[in-house]
Coordinates of C-alpha atoms in Angstrom, one line a residue:
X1 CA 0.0 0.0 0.0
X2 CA 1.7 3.2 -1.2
X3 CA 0.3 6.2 0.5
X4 CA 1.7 10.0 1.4
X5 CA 0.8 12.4 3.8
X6 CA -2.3 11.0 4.3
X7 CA -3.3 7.9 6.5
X8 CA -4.0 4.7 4.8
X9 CA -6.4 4.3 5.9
X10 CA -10.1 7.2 5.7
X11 CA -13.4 7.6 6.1
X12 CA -15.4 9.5 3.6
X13 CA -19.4 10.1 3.6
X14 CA -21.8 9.0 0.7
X15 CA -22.3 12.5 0.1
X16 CA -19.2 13.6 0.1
X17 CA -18.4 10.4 -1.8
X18 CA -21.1 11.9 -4.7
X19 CA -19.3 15.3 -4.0
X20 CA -15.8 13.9 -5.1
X21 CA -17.3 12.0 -8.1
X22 CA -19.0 15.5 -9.0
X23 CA -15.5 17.7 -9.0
X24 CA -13.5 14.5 -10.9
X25 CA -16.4 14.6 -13.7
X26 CA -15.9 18.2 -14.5
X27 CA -11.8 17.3 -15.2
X28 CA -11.9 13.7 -16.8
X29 CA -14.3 11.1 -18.3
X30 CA -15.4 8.6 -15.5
X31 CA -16.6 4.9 -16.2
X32 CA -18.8 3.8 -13.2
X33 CA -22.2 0.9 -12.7
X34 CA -25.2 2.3 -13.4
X35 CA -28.8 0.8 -13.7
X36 CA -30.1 -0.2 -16.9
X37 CA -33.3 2.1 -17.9
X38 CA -34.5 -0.8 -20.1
X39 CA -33.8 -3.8 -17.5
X40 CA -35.3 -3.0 -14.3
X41 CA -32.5 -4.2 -11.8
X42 CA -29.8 -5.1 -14.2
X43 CA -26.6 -2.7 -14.2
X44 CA -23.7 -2.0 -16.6
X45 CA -20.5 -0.1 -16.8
X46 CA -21.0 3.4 -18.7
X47 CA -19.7 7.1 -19.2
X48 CA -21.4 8.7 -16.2
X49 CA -21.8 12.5 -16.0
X50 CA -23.7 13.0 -13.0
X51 CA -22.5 11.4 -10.1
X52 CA -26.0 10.7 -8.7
X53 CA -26.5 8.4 -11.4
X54 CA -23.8 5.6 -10.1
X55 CA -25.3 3.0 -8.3
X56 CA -22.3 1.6 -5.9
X57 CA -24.2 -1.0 -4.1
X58 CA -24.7 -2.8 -7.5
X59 CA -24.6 -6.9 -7.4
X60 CA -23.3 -7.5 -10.9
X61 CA -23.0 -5.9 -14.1
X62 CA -23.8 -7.9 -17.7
X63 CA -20.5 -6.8 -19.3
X64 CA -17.2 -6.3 -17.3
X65 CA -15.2 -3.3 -16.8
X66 CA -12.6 -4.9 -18.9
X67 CA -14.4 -2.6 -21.7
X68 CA -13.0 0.3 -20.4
X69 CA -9.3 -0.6 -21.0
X70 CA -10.7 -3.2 -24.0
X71 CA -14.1 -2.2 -25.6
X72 CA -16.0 -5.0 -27.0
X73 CA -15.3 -3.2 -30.6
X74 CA -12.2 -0.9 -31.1
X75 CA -10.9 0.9 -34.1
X76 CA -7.3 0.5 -34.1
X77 CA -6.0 2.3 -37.5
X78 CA -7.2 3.6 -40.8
X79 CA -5.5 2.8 -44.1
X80 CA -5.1 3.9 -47.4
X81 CA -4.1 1.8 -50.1
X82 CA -0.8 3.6 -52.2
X83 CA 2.9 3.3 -53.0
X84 CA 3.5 3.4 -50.0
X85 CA 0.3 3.0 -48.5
X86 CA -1.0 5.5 -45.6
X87 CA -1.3 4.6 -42.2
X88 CA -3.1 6.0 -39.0
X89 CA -3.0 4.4 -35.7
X90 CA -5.8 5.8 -33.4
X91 CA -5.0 6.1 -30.2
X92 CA -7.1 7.9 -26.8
X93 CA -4.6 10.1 -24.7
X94 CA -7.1 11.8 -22.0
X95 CA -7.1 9.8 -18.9
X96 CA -10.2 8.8 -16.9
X97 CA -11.7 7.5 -14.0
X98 CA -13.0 3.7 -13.5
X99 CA -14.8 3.8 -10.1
X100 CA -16.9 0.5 -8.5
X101 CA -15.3 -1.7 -9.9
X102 CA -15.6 -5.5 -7.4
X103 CA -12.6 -7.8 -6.3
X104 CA -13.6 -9.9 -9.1
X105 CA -13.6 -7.3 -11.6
X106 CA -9.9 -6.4 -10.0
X107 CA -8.7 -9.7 -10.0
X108 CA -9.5 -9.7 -13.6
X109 CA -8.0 -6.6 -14.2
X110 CA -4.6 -8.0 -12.7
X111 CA -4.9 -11.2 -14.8
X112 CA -5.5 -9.5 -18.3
X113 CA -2.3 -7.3 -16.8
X114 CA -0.6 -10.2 -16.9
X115 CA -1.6 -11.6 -20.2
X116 CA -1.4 -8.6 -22.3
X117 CA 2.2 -8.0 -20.9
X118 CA 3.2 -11.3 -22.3
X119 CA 5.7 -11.3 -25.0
X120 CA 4.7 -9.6 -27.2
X121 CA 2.7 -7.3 -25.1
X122 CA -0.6 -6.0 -26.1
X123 CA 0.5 -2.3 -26.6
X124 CA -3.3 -1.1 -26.7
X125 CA -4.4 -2.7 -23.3
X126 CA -0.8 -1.3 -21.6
X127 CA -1.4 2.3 -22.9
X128 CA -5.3 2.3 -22.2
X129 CA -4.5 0.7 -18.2
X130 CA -2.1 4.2 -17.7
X131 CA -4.7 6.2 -18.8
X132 CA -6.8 5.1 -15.6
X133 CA -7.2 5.3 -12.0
X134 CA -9.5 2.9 -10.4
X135 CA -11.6 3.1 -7.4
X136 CA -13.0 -0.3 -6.2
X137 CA -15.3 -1.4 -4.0
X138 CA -17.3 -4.4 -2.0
X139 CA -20.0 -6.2 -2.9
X140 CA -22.3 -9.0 -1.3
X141 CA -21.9 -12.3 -3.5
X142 CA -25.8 -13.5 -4.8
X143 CA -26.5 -17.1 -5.6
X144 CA -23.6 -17.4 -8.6
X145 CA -20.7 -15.6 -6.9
X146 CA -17.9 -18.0 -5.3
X147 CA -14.8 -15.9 -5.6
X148 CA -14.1 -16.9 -2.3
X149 CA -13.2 -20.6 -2.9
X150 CA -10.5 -18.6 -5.7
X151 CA -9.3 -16.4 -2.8
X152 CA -10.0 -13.3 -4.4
X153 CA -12.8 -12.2 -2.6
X154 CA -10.6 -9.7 -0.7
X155 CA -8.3 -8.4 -3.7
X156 CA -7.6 -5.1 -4.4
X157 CA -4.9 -4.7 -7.0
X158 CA -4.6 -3.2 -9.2
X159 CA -6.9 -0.4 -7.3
X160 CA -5.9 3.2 -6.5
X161 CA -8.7 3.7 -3.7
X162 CA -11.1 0.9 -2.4
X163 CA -14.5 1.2 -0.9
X164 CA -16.1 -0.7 2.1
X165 CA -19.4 0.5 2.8
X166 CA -19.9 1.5 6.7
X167 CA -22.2 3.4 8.8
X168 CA -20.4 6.9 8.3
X169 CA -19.9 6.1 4.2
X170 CA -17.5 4.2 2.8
X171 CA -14.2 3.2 4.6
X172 CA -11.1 4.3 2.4
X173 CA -8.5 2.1 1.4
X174 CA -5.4 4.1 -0.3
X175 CA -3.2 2.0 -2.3
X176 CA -1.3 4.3 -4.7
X177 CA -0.2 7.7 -5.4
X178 CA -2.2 8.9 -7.6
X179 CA -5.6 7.5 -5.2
X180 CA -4.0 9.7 -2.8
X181 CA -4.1 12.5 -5.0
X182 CA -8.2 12.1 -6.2
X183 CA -9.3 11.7 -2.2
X184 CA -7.1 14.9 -1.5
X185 CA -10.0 16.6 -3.8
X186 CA -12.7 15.1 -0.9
X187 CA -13.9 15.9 2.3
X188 CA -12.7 12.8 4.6
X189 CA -11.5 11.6 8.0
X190 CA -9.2 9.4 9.4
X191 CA -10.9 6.1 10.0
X192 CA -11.5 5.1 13.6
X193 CA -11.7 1.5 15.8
X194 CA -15.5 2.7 15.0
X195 CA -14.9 2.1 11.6
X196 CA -12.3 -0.6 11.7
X197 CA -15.2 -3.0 13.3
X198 CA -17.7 -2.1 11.1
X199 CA -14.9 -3.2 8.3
X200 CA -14.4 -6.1 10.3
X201 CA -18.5 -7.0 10.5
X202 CA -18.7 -6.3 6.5
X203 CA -16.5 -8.8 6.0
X204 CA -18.3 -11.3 7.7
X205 CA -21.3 -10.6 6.7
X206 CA -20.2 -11.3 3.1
X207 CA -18.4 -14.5 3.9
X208 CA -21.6 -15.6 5.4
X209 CA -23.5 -14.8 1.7
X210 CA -21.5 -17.0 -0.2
X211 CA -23.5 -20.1 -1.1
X212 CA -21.8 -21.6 -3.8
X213 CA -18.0 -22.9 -3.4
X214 CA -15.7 -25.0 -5.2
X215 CA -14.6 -28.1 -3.6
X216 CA -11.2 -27.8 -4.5
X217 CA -8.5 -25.2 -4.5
X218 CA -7.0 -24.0 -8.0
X219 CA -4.0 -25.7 -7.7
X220 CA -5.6 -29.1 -7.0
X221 CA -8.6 -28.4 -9.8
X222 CA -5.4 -27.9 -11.9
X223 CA -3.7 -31.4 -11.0
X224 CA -7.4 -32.6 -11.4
X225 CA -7.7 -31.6 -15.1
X226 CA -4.4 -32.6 -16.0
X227 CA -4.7 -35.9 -14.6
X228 CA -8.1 -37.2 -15.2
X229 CA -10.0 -38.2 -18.5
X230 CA -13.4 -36.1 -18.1
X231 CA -14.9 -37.4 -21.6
X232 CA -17.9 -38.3 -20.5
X233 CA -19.3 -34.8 -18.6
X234 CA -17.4 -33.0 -21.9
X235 CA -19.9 -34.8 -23.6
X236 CA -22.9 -34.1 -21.4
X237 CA -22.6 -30.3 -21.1
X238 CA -21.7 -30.3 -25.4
X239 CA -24.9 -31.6 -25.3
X240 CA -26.6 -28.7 -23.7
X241 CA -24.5 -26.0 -24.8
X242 CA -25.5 -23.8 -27.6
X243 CA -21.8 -22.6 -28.6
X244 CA -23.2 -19.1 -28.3
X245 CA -20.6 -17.2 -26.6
X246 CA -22.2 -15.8 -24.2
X247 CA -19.3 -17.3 -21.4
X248 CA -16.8 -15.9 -22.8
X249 CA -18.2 -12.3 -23.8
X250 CA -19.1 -12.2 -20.4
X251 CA -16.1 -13.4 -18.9
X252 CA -13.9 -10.6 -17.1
X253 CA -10.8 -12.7 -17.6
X254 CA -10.8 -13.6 -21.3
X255 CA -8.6 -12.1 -23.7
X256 CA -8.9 -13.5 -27.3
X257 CA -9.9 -10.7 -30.0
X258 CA -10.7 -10.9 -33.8
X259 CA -9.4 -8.7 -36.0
X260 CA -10.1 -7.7 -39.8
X261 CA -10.0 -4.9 -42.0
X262 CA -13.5 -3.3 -43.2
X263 CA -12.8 -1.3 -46.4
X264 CA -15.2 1.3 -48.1
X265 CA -16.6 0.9 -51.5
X266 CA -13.4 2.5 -53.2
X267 CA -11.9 -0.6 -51.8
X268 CA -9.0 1.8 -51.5
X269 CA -8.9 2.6 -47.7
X270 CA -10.9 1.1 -44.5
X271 CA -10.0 0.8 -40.8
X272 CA -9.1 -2.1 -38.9
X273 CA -10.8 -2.8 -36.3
X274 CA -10.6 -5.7 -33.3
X275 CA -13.3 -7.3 -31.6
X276 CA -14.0 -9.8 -28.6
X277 CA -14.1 -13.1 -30.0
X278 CA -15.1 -16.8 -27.9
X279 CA -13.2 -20.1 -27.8
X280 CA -17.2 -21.1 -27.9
X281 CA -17.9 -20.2 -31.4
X282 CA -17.4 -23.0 -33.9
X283 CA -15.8 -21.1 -36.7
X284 CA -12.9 -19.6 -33.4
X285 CA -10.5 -22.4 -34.9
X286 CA -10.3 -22.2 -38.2
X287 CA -7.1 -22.0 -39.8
X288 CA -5.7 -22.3 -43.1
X289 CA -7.3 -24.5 -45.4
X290 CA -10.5 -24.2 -43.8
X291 CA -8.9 -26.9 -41.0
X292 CA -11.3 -26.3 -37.7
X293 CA -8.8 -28.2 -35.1
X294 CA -12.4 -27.4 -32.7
X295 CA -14.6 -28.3 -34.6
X296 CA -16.3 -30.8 -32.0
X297 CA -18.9 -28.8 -29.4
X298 CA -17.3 -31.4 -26.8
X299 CA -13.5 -30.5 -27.6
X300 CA -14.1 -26.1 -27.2
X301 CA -16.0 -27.0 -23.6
X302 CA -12.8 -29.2 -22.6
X303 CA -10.7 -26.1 -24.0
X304 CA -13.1 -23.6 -21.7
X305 CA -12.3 -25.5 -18.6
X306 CA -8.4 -26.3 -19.7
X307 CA -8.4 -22.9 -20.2
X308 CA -9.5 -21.6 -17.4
X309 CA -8.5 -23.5 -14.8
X310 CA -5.0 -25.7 -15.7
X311 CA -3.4 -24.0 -19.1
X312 CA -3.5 -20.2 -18.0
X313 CA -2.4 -21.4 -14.1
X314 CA 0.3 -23.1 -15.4
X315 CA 1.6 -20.5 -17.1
X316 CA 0.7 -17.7 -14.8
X317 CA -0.1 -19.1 -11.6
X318 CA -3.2 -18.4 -11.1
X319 CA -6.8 -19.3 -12.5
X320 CA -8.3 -17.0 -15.3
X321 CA -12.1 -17.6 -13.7
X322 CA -12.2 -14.9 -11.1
X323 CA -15.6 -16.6 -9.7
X324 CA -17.8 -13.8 -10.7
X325 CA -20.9 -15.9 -12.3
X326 CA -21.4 -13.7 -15.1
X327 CA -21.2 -17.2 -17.1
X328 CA -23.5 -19.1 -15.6
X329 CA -25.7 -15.8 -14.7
X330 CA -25.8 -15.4 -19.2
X331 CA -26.1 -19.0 -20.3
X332 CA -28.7 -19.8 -22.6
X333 CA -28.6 -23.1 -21.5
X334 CA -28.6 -22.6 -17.5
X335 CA -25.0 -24.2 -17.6
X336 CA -23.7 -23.4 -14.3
X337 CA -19.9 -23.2 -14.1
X338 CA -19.4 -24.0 -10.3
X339 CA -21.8 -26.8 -10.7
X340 CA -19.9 -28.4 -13.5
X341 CA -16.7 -27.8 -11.9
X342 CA -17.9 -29.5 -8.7
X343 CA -19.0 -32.3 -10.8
X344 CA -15.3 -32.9 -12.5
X345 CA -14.0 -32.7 -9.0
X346 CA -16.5 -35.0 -7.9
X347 CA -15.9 -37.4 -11.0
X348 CA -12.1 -37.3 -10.3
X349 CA -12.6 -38.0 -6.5
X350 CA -14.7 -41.0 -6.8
X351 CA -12.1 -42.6 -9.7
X352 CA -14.7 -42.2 -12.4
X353 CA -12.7 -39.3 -14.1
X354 CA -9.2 -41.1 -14.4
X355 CA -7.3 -41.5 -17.2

């Protein structure tokens, strides 16, 4: 925790909160949750410019806040055909504000840090994360949450500031700089025993929410996969799924894009352009030749769970399914990824699932 002159550790009031989120509006863009106006109850990550329209005690949002740092569609140059041919990258430069954002949503953050920094770094994510500052906060898990059994229900990199509601507002975490700077804008207080207790009961009430769990840790769901021979429950949720997408578009932690070029009718210049793309879809693995090395429904669910649970811990250390339920909260085909999970684990444990 990198602080100043200040504490680590403050206490700040909802107004003041809305106050603070009022004065950073009128210098840079903010990204925040805010209610859907045509879904009652459902919430999403947007460009706010009025601070009273943030909704902080959100459970979930549809889409993560990955799409402030990755949007779902980006430009990335246009071209113009020529000897030699004209090039313009498009890049932002103003920097911005991502505030609410959940441990999950953090922990995701972190992991796609991770990723995109692998050689060859993603250039685009790196230069769109120093553009931000992010201010978290915590949440209550509902019936599809179990980031707990992942350990993450209490991260908070790569925050700046992080929120934990209490009776006087939100108690302050400072964990940077440049957080240290934005709460210097805000009328707050150093945090008390007071508050420290009411921290203390927050946490437990939201330990006492979580219903769903994993029955093993990552690094043992990790040995499981690798060791056992799962062909039968690949089979049985191929035969539900739909290969929609809709896991991985939701998914905080995946990474894999699409890119292609859309040129005009002069077919002389066009942009390029990338967009999220899903392990799921059954034209993801085509290659040259038309070869589709995934061309089996069964073969892209294995590759989900490989994915997420053994290949990317291996080489990271760490799962890439941050246990926020937007997967099994979106599936078309009620496919519940704790449920399945506990069902490998399950398999494996009872010598049904060895290879």
């Amino acid at each position: 925790m990198e602080t100043g002159t200040k504490k680590p550790y403050q206490v700040i009031s909802r107004k003041a909160f809305l106050d603070l989120m009022g004065r950073l509006m009128k210098e840079k863009r903010v990204m925040g949750p805010r209610g859907r106006p045509d879904q009652p109850g459902f919430h999403y990550f947007d460009w706010v410019d009025d601070p009273e329209a943030l909704t902080m005690d959100y459970t979930t949002t549809t889409l993560p806040p990955k799409k402030a740092f990755f949007p779902p569609t980006e430009t990335l140059l246009t071209f113009t055909l020529g000897n030699p041919p004209k090039v313009s990258e498009s890049w932002l430069e103003d920097p911005f504000v991502l505030v609410g954002v959940h441990p999950c949503d953090l922990s995701a953050i972190e992991a796609l840090d991770r990723a995109y920094a692998y050689p060859p770094p993603d250039r685009r994510w790196q230069h769109n994360r120093k553009r931000a500052t992010i201010i978290g906060v915590d949440c209550l898990p509902d019936s599809y949450c179990f980031c707990e059994s992942l350990g993450i229900s209490q991260a908070r990199r790569p925050c700046d500031l992080f929120l934990t509601p209490i009776r006087r507002g939100y108690f302050v975490e400072i964990y940077s700089p440049s957080g240290e700077q934005m709460l210097n804008q805000g009328e707050c207080s150093e945090a008390g025993p007071r508050d420290f207790r009411d921290v203390l009961d927050w946490h437990q009430k939201k330990r006492g929410r979580f219903t769903t769990r994993l029955d093993a840790n990552a690094d043992e769901l990790a040995n499981i996969l690798e060791m056992g021979d799962f062909s039968e429950i690949w089979e049985d949720i191929a035969s539900r799924c739909y290969s929609c997408g809709s896991c991985n578009t939701t998914c905080p932690a995946c990474f894999c894009f699409n890119m292609e070029d859309d040129f005009d009718w002069t077919l002389n210049s066009g942009v390029r352009r990338r967009t999220w793309d899903s392990c799921q879809l059954v034209d993801f693995a085509i290659v040259a030749g038309e070869h589709n090395f995934r061309g089996e429904r069964r073969d892209r669910v294995r590759h989900r769970w490989h994915r997420k649970f053994l290949y990317l811990y291996r080489k990271f250390g760490r799962s890439y399914c941050t246990g926020c339920g937007r997967c099994s909260r979106a599936c078309t085909a009620d496919i519940n990824i704790a449920d399945e999970t506990n069902r490998i684990i399950s398999a494996f444990r009872k010598g049904t699932g060895n290879a």
